Amino acid sequence: MNMAPWIIQIALVAMSILTETTEGKKDTVLYCSACRAIVDELNYSISQIDPKKTIHVGGFRLNPDGSLTDKKVPLARSEANLSELLDGVCGSMSDYALHVDPDTKIKQYKRFAPRSSDAGDFPDFNNFKFDGPEGSNALKFVCESIVEEFEDYIISLFAKETDHVVDKLCNEVSDHCKGTKFQSDEL
Ligand SMILES: *[C@@H]1O[C@H](CO)[C@@H](O)[C@H](O)[C@H]1NC(C)=O
Ligand SMILES: *[C@@H]1O[C@H](CO)[C@@H](O)[C@H](O)[C@H]1NC(C)=O
């Protein structure tokens, strides 16, 4: 058998996370960061799609004058497009690393790679801990597990709104961020 090293590494990361979970000590920093990162990445991806693009979702809408028009939704918030975005969202976790706030000491995985649209706005690299691929592999693994568990719910949330998604997904429906203090500047 000839397993690629990365498979072994992912397996090791997975095992250590599962062990933590079964012992009841879920890594809150990891889970809450992944949950917030999913929302932030999806919100950003949606904002990059032209809001004027719409698609037909089948069916008709009855107008006040009695005529019928095709039912349309914005492309970015169509179920097909949201599930495509969701399929790719965990790949973005490689742009994240553990960040420790110098004042509050709050730990959180944050995006260190600037997006093309905020070029020039470089983060405070000194406060990131770059621990090789392990950190972002762990974040990616947790991301996949959240996406798998809440896929339908995430799609239904983003189909309607962008505000309060973090609260609903990360505090109410899952408890990944419950009782966690986070800087609110980002989301
Ligand atoms: C989602 O939207 C993007 C941007 O317009 C488009 O390129 C892509 O084909 C769409 N995907 C689906 C499944 O509708
Ligand atoms: C979603 O993205 C838009 C555009 O990038 C931004 O203005 C808004 O603050 C974001 N909302 C959340 C909840 O992150």
Tab-separated table of C-alpha atoms and ligand atoms in Angstrom:
chain	number	residue	atom	x	y	z
A	1	MET	CA	0.000	0.000	0.000
A	2	ASN	CA	1.294	3.402	-0.927
A	3	MET	CA	-0.482	6.115	1.009
A	4	ALA	CA	0.474	9.650	0.213
A	5	PRO	CA	1.938	11.464	3.226
A	6	TRP	CA	-0.881	13.974	3.278
A	7	ILE	CA	-3.448	11.220	3.719
A	8	ILE	CA	-1.568	9.974	6.743
A	9	GLN	CA	-1.360	13.493	8.071
A	10	ILE	CA	-5.072	14.102	7.619
A	11	ALA	CA	-5.786	10.791	9.298
A	12	LEU	CA	-3.635	11.779	12.257
A	13	VAL	CA	-5.337	15.144	12.543
A	14	ALA	CA	-8.724	13.468	12.292
A	15	MET	CA	-7.816	10.982	14.979
A	16	SER	CA	-6.609	13.618	17.385
A	17	ILE	CA	-9.754	15.668	16.884
A	18	LEU	CA	-12.015	12.660	17.295
A	19	THR	CA	-10.184	11.667	20.450
A	20	GLU	CA	-10.715	15.115	21.880
A	21	THR	CA	-14.372	14.945	20.942
A	22	THR	CA	-15.036	11.585	22.517
A	23	GLU	CA	-13.341	12.761	25.680
A	24	GLY	CA	-15.859	15.581	25.727
A	25	LYS	CA	-13.298	18.330	25.340
A	26	LYS	CA	-14.159	19.677	21.953
A	27	ASP	CA	-11.607	22.223	20.853
A	28	THR	CA	-13.809	25.308	21.054
A	29	VAL	CA	-11.298	27.590	19.380
A	30	LEU	CA	-11.170	25.274	16.400
A	31	TYR	CA	-14.919	24.643	16.136
A	32	CYS	CA	-15.982	28.233	16.674
A	33	SER	CA	-13.341	29.575	14.290
A	34	ALA	CA	-14.348	27.093	11.598
A	35	CYS	CA	-18.022	27.962	12.010
A	36	ARG	CA	-17.370	31.687	11.718
A	37	ALA	CA	-14.962	31.204	8.846
A	38	ILE	CA	-17.588	29.254	6.890
A	39	VAL	CA	-20.070	32.099	7.264
A	40	ASP	CA	-17.488	34.736	6.377
A	41	GLU	CA	-16.204	32.885	3.312
A	42	LEU	CA	-19.701	32.209	1.991
A	43	ASN	CA	-20.763	35.782	2.565
A	44	TYR	CA	-17.716	36.973	0.696
A	45	SER	CA	-18.254	34.569	-2.205
A	46	ILE	CA	-21.874	35.645	-2.477
A	47	SER	CA	-20.844	39.297	-2.526
A	48	GLN	CA	-18.576	38.559	-5.504
A	49	ILE	CA	-21.455	37.371	-7.667
A	50	ASP	CA	-23.283	39.995	-9.659
A	51	PRO	CA	-26.583	40.585	-7.815
A	52	LYS	CA	-28.291	41.362	-11.116
A	53	LYS	CA	-27.829	37.775	-12.287
A	54	THR	CA	-30.920	35.739	-11.620
A	55	ILE	CA	-32.015	32.234	-12.465
A	56	HIS	CA	-35.372	30.667	-13.048
A	57	VAL	CA	-36.317	28.256	-10.329
A	58	GLY	CA	-39.370	26.866	-12.031
A	59	GLY	CA	-42.947	27.932	-11.448
A	60	PHE	CA	-44.568	31.286	-11.888
A	61	ARG	CA	-45.337	34.335	-9.865
A	62	LEU	CA	-48.808	35.849	-10.022
A	63	ASN	CA	-48.665	39.584	-10.602
A	64	PRO	CA	-51.233	42.005	-9.149
A	65	ASP	CA	-52.651	42.540	-12.652
A	66	GLY	CA	-53.294	38.817	-12.986
A	67	SER	CA	-50.464	38.073	-15.395
A	68	LEU	CA	-47.811	35.448	-14.716
A	69	THR	CA	-44.067	35.887	-14.779
A	70	ASP	CA	-41.320	33.306	-14.340
A	71	LYS	CA	-40.188	32.911	-10.780
A	72	LYS	CA	-36.611	34.089	-10.435
A	73	VAL	CA	-34.109	34.220	-7.588
A	74	PRO	CA	-30.704	35.892	-7.441
A	75	LEU	CA	-28.123	33.454	-8.793
A	76	ALA	CA	-25.885	33.894	-5.753
A	77	ARG	CA	-28.670	32.764	-3.441
A	78	SER	CA	-30.018	29.940	-5.542
A	79	GLU	CA	-29.785	26.514	-3.977
A	80	ALA	CA	-27.563	25.207	-6.780
A	81	ASN	CA	-25.093	28.013	-6.450
A	82	LEU	CA	-25.026	27.954	-2.670
A	83	SER	CA	-24.321	24.256	-2.614
A	84	GLU	CA	-21.522	24.767	-5.130
A	85	LEU	CA	-20.020	27.465	-2.897
A	86	LEU	CA	-20.433	25.234	0.130
A	87	ASP	CA	-18.569	22.406	-1.601
A	88	GLY	CA	-15.525	24.616	-1.978
A	89	VAL	CA	-15.671	26.550	1.270
A	90	CYS	CA	-13.396	24.327	3.355
A	91	GLY	CA	-10.599	24.703	0.811
A	92	SER	CA	-10.291	28.312	1.974
A	93	MET	CA	-9.267	27.144	5.430
A	94	SER	CA	-5.665	26.964	4.215
A	95	ASP	CA	-5.764	30.780	4.239
A	96	TYR	CA	-6.360	30.740	7.985
A	97	ALA	CA	-3.977	30.421	10.914
A	98	LEU	CA	-4.201	30.679	14.666
A	99	HIS	CA	-4.207	34.292	15.778
A	100	VAL	CA	-3.626	35.442	19.334
A	101	ASP	CA	-4.804	38.928	20.113
A	102	PRO	CA	-1.904	40.749	21.791
A	103	ASP	CA	-4.177	42.619	24.216
A	104	THR	CA	-7.026	40.273	25.010
A	105	LYS	CA	-5.091	37.014	24.427
A	106	ILE	CA	-8.176	35.722	22.648
A	107	LYS	CA	-7.298	32.846	20.339
A	108	GLN	CA	-9.063	32.453	17.053
A	109	TYR	CA	-8.205	31.164	13.616
A	110	LYS	CA	-8.220	34.108	11.273
A	111	ARG	CA	-7.626	34.712	7.620
A	112	PHE	CA	-4.031	35.786	7.099
A	113	ALA	CA	-4.078	35.779	3.303
A	114	PRO	CA	-5.543	39.066	2.081
A	115	ARG	CA	-8.296	38.782	-0.493
A	116	SER	CA	-7.704	40.416	-3.829
A	117	SER	CA	-10.232	43.112	-2.977
A	118	ASP	CA	-8.410	44.232	0.174
A	119	ALA	CA	-4.936	44.342	-1.271
A	120	GLY	CA	-2.637	46.484	0.827
A	121	ASP	CA	-4.561	45.665	3.966
A	122	PHE	CA	-2.048	43.242	5.437
A	123	PRO	CA	-2.809	41.567	8.732
A	124	ASP	CA	-0.613	41.682	11.823
A	125	PHE	CA	1.542	38.706	10.912
A	126	ASN	CA	3.400	38.836	14.229
A	127	ASN	CA	0.320	37.716	16.085
A	128	PHE	CA	-0.278	34.645	13.954
A	129	LYS	CA	1.146	31.302	14.907
A	130	PHE	CA	2.053	29.491	11.738
A	131	ASP	CA	2.386	25.891	12.816
A	132	GLY	CA	2.782	24.342	9.396
A	133	PRO	CA	-0.051	22.552	7.622
A	134	GLU	CA	-1.352	20.900	10.790
A	135	GLY	CA	-3.283	23.900	12.035
A	136	SER	CA	-5.121	24.529	8.811
A	137	ASN	CA	-5.667	20.797	8.238
A	138	ALA	CA	-7.352	20.600	11.609
A	139	LEU	CA	-9.476	23.632	10.758
A	140	LYS	CA	-10.344	22.104	7.398
A	141	PHE	CA	-11.354	18.835	9.004
A	142	VAL	CA	-13.647	20.591	11.469
A	143	CYS	CA	-15.018	22.711	8.610
A	144	GLU	CA	-15.917	19.568	6.636
A	145	SER	CA	-17.686	18.086	9.627
A	146	ILE	CA	-19.736	21.255	10.206
A	147	VAL	CA	-20.626	21.510	6.519
A	148	GLU	CA	-21.635	17.873	6.423
A	149	GLU	CA	-23.845	18.153	9.474
A	150	PHE	CA	-25.479	21.486	8.656
A	151	GLU	CA	-25.412	21.663	4.849
A	152	ASP	CA	-29.144	22.024	4.337
A	153	TYR	CA	-29.509	24.479	7.168
A	154	ILE	CA	-26.637	26.649	5.929
A	155	ILE	CA	-28.130	26.756	2.447
A	156	SER	CA	-31.549	27.713	3.775
A	157	LEU	CA	-30.038	30.502	5.901
A	158	PHE	CA	-28.043	32.015	3.058
A	159	ALA	CA	-30.944	31.695	0.641
A	160	LYS	CA	-32.713	34.358	2.684
A	161	GLU	CA	-30.294	36.544	4.550
A	162	THR	CA	-26.745	37.380	5.441
A	163	ASP	CA	-27.250	39.152	8.760
A	164	HIS	CA	-27.391	37.078	11.929
A	165	VAL	CA	-26.178	33.959	10.133
A	166	VAL	CA	-23.227	33.648	12.502
A	167	ASP	CA	-25.492	33.828	15.546
A	168	LYS	CA	-27.960	31.347	14.152
A	169	LEU	CA	-25.419	28.836	12.904
A	170	CYS	CA	-22.683	29.120	15.495
A	171	ASN	CA	-24.616	29.919	18.678
A	172	GLU	CA	-28.161	28.712	18.288
A	173	VAL	CA	-28.317	25.659	16.071
A	174	SER	CA	-24.858	24.399	16.858
A	175	ASP	CA	-23.203	25.423	20.088
A	176	HIS	CA	-19.774	25.841	18.554
A	177	CYS	CA	-19.340	29.408	19.792
A	178	LYS	CA	-21.439	29.279	22.926
A	179	GLY	CA	-19.819	31.082	25.797
A	180	THR	CA	-16.895	32.104	23.656
A	181	LYS	CA	-15.650	35.639	23.603
A	182	PHE	CA	-14.754	36.805	20.174
A	183	GLN	CA	-13.735	40.039	18.669
A	184	SER	CA	-16.792	41.312	16.908
A	185	ASP	CA	-14.886	43.570	14.546
A	186	GLU	CA	-14.752	40.959	11.839
A	187	LEU	CA	-18.213	39.534	11.464
B	1	LIG	C1	-22.790	30.072	-9.555
B	1	LIG	O1	-22.476	31.421	-9.916
B	1	LIG	C2	-21.243	31.573	-10.593
B	1	LIG	C3	-20.974	33.058	-10.781
B	1	LIG	O2	-21.885	33.671	-11.644
B	1	LIG	C4	-21.277	30.794	-11.902
B	1	LIG	O3	-20.035	30.903	-12.569
B	1	LIG	C5	-21.575	29.317	-11.596
B	1	LIG	O4	-21.678	28.592	-12.801
B	1	LIG	C6	-22.857	29.182	-10.810
B	1	LIG	N1	-23.045	27.778	-10.444
B	1	LIG	C7	-24.237	27.162	-10.437
B	1	LIG	C8	-24.225	25.725	-10.044
B	1	LIG	O5	-25.251	27.753	-10.716
B	2	LIG	C1	-20.933	40.245	4.032
B	2	LIG	O1	-20.171	40.772	2.951
B	2	LIG	C2	-20.405	42.141	2.694
B	2	LIG	C3	-19.619	42.517	1.433
B	2	LIG	O2	-18.325	41.996	1.444
B	2	LIG	C4	-19.991	42.966	3.918
B	2	LIG	O3	-20.230	44.328	3.690
B	2	LIG	C5	-20.798	42.487	5.124
B	2	LIG	O4	-20.357	43.157	6.273
B	2	LIG	C6	-20.638	41.001	5.314
B	2	LIG	N1	-21.539	40.547	6.368
B	2	LIG	C7	-21.164	39.652	7.288
B	2	LIG	C8	-22.218	39.271	8.267
B	2	LIG	O5	-20.039	39.192	7.330
